[in-house]
Backbone as ProteinMPNN parsed JSONL, in Angstrom:
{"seq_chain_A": "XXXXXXXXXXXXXXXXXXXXXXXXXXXXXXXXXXXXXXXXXXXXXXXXXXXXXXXXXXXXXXXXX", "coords_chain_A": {"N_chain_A": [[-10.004, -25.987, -2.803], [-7.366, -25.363, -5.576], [-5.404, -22.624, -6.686], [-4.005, -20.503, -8.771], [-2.767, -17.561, -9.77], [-1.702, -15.612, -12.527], [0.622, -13.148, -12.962], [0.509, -9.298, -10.949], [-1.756, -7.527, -11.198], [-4.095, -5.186, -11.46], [-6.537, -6.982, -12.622], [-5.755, -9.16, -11.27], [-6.071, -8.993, -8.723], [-8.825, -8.522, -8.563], [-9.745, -10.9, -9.964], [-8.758, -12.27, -7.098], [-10.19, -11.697, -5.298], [-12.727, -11.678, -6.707], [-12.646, -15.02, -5.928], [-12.519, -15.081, -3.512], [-14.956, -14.624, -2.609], [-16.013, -16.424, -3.146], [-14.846, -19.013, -2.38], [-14.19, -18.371, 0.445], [-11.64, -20.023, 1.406], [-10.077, -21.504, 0.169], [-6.895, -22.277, -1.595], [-4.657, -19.633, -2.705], [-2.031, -18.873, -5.108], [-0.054, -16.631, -6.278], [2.094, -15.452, -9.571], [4.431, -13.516, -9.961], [6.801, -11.538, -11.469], [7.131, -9.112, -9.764], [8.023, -8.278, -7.274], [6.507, -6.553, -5.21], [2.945, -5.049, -3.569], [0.144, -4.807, -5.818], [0.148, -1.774, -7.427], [-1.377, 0.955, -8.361], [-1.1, 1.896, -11.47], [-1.337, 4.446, -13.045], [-0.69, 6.177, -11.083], [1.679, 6.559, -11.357], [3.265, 8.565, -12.697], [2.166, 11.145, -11.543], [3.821, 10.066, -8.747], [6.362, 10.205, -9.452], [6.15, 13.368, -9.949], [6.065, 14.264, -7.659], [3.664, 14.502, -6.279], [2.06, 13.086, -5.268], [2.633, 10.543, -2.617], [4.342, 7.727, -1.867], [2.58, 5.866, -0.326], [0.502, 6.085, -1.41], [-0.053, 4.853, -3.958], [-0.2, 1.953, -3.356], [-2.769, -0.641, -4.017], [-4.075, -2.351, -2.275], [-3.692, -3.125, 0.724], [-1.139, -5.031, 2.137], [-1.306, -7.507, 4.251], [-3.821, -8.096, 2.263], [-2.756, -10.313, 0.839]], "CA_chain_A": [[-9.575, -25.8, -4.17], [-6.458, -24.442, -5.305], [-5.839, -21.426, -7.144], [-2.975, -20.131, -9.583], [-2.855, -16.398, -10.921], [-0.237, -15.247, -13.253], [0.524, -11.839, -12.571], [-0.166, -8.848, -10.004], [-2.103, -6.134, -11.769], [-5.734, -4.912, -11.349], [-7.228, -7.847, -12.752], [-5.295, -10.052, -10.203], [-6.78, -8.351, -7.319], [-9.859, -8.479, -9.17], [-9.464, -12.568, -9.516], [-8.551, -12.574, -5.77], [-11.466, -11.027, -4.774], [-13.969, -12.638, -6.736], [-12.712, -16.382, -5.57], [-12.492, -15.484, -1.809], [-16.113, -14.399, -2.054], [-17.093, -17.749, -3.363], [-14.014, -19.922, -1.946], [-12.645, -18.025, 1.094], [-10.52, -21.338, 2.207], [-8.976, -21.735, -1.096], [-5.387, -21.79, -1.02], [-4.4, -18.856, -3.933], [-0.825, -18.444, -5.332], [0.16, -15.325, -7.454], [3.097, -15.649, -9.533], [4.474, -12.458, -11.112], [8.106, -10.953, -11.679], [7.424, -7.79, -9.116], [7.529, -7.911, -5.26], [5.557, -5.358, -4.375], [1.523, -5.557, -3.795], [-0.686, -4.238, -6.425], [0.131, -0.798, -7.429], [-1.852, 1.769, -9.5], [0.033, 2.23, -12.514], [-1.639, 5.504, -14.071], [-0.016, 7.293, -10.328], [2.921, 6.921, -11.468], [3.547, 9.82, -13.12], [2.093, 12.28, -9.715], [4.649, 10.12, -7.767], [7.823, 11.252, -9.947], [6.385, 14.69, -9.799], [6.172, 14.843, -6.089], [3.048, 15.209, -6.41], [1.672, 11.899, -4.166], [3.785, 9.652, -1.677], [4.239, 5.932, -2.254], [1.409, 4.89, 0.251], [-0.966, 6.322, -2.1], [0.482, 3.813, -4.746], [-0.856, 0.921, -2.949], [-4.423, -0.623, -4.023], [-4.867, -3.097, -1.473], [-2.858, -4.18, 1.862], [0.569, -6.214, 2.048], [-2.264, -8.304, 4.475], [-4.449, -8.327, 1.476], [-2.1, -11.778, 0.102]], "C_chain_A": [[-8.291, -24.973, -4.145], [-6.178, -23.451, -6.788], [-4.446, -20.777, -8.055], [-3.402, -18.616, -10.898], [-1.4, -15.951, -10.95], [-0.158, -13.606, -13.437], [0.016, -10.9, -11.545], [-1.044, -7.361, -10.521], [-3.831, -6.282, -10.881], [-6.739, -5.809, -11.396], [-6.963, -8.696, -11.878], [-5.934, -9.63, -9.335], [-8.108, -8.689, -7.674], [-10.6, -9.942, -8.901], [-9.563, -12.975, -7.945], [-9.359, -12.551, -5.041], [-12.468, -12.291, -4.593], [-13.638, -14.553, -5.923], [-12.752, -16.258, -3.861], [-14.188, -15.003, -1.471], [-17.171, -15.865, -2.122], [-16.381, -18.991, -2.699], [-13.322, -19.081, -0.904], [-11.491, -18.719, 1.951], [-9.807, -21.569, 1.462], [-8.061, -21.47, -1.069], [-4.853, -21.046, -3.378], [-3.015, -18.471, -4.343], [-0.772, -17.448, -6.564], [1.45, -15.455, -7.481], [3.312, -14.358, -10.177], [6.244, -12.315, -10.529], [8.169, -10.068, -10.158], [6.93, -8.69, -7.594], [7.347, -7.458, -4.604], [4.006, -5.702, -4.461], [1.489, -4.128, -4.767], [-0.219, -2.929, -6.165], [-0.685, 0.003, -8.285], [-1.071, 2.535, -10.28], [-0.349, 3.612, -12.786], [-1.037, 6.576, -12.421], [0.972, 7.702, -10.613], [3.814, 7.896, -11.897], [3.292, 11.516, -12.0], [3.17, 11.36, -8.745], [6.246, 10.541, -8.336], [7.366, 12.884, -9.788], [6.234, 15.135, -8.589], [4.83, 14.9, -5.884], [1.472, 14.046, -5.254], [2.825, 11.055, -3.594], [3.306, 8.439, -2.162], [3.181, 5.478, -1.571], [0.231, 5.297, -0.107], [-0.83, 5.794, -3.341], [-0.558, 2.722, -4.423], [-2.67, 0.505, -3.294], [-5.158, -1.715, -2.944], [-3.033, -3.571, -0.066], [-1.884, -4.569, 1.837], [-0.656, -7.513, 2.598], [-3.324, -8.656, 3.38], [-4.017, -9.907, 0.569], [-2.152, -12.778, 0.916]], "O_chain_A": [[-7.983, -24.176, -3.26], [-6.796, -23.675, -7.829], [-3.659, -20.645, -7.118], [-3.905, -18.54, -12.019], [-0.461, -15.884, -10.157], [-0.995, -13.0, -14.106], [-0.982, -11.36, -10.99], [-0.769, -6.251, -10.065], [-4.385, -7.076, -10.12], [-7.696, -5.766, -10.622], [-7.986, -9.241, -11.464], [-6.832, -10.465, -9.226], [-8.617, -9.342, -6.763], [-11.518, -10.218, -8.129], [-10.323, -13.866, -7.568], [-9.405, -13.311, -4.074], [-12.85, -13.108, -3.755], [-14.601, -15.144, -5.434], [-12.979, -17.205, -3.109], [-14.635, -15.008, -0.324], [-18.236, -16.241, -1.633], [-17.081, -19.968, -2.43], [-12.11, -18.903, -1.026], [-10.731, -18.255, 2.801], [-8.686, -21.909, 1.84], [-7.835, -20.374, -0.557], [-4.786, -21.555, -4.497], [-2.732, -17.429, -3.753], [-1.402, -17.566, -7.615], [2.168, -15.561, -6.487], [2.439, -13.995, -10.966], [6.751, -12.819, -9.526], [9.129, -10.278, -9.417], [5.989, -9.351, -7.154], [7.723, -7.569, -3.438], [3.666, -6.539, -5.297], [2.127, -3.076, -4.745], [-0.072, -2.611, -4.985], [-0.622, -0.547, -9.384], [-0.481, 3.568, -9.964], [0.711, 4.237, -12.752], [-0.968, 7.783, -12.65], [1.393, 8.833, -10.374], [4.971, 8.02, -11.496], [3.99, 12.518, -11.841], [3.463, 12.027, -7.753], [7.1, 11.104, -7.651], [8.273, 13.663, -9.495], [6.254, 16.345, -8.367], [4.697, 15.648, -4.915], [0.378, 14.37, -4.79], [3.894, 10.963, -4.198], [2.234, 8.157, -2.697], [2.63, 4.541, -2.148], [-0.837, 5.092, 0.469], [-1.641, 6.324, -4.101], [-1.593, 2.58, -5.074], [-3.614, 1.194, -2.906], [-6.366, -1.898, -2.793], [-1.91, -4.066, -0.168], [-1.562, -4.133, 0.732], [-1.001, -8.372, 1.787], [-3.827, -9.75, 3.636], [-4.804, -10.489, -0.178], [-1.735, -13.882, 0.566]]}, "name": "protein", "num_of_chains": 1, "seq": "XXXXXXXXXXXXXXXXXXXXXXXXXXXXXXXXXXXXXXXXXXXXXXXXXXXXXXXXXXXXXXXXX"}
């Protein structure tokens, strides 16, 4: 089966998940604007204040796609 999610947020990962637990051969394309993996938006504010580094941004892998 093949697989088309629109966007990379929380719920995308979410999506990604659930279909590789029930399809993990499925071929999955994610289309979104940004080319970075999955970030947690609500850090963003501790990484302008110094207050976490970018690889605590990340919610899943670069290997995770």
């Amino acid at each position: 089966m093949k697989y088309v999610i629109v966007g990379n947020g929380v719920a995308s990962v979410g999506a990604i998940e659930g279909i590789r637990r029930v399809d993990p051969d499925g071929e999955i394309m994610v289309i979104s604007e940004e080319n970075t993996p999955t970030y947690g938006r609500p850090l963003i504010s501790y990484l302008l204040a110094g207050k976490i580094g970018p690889e605590r941004m990340q919610l899943r892998p670069v290997t995770f796609y």
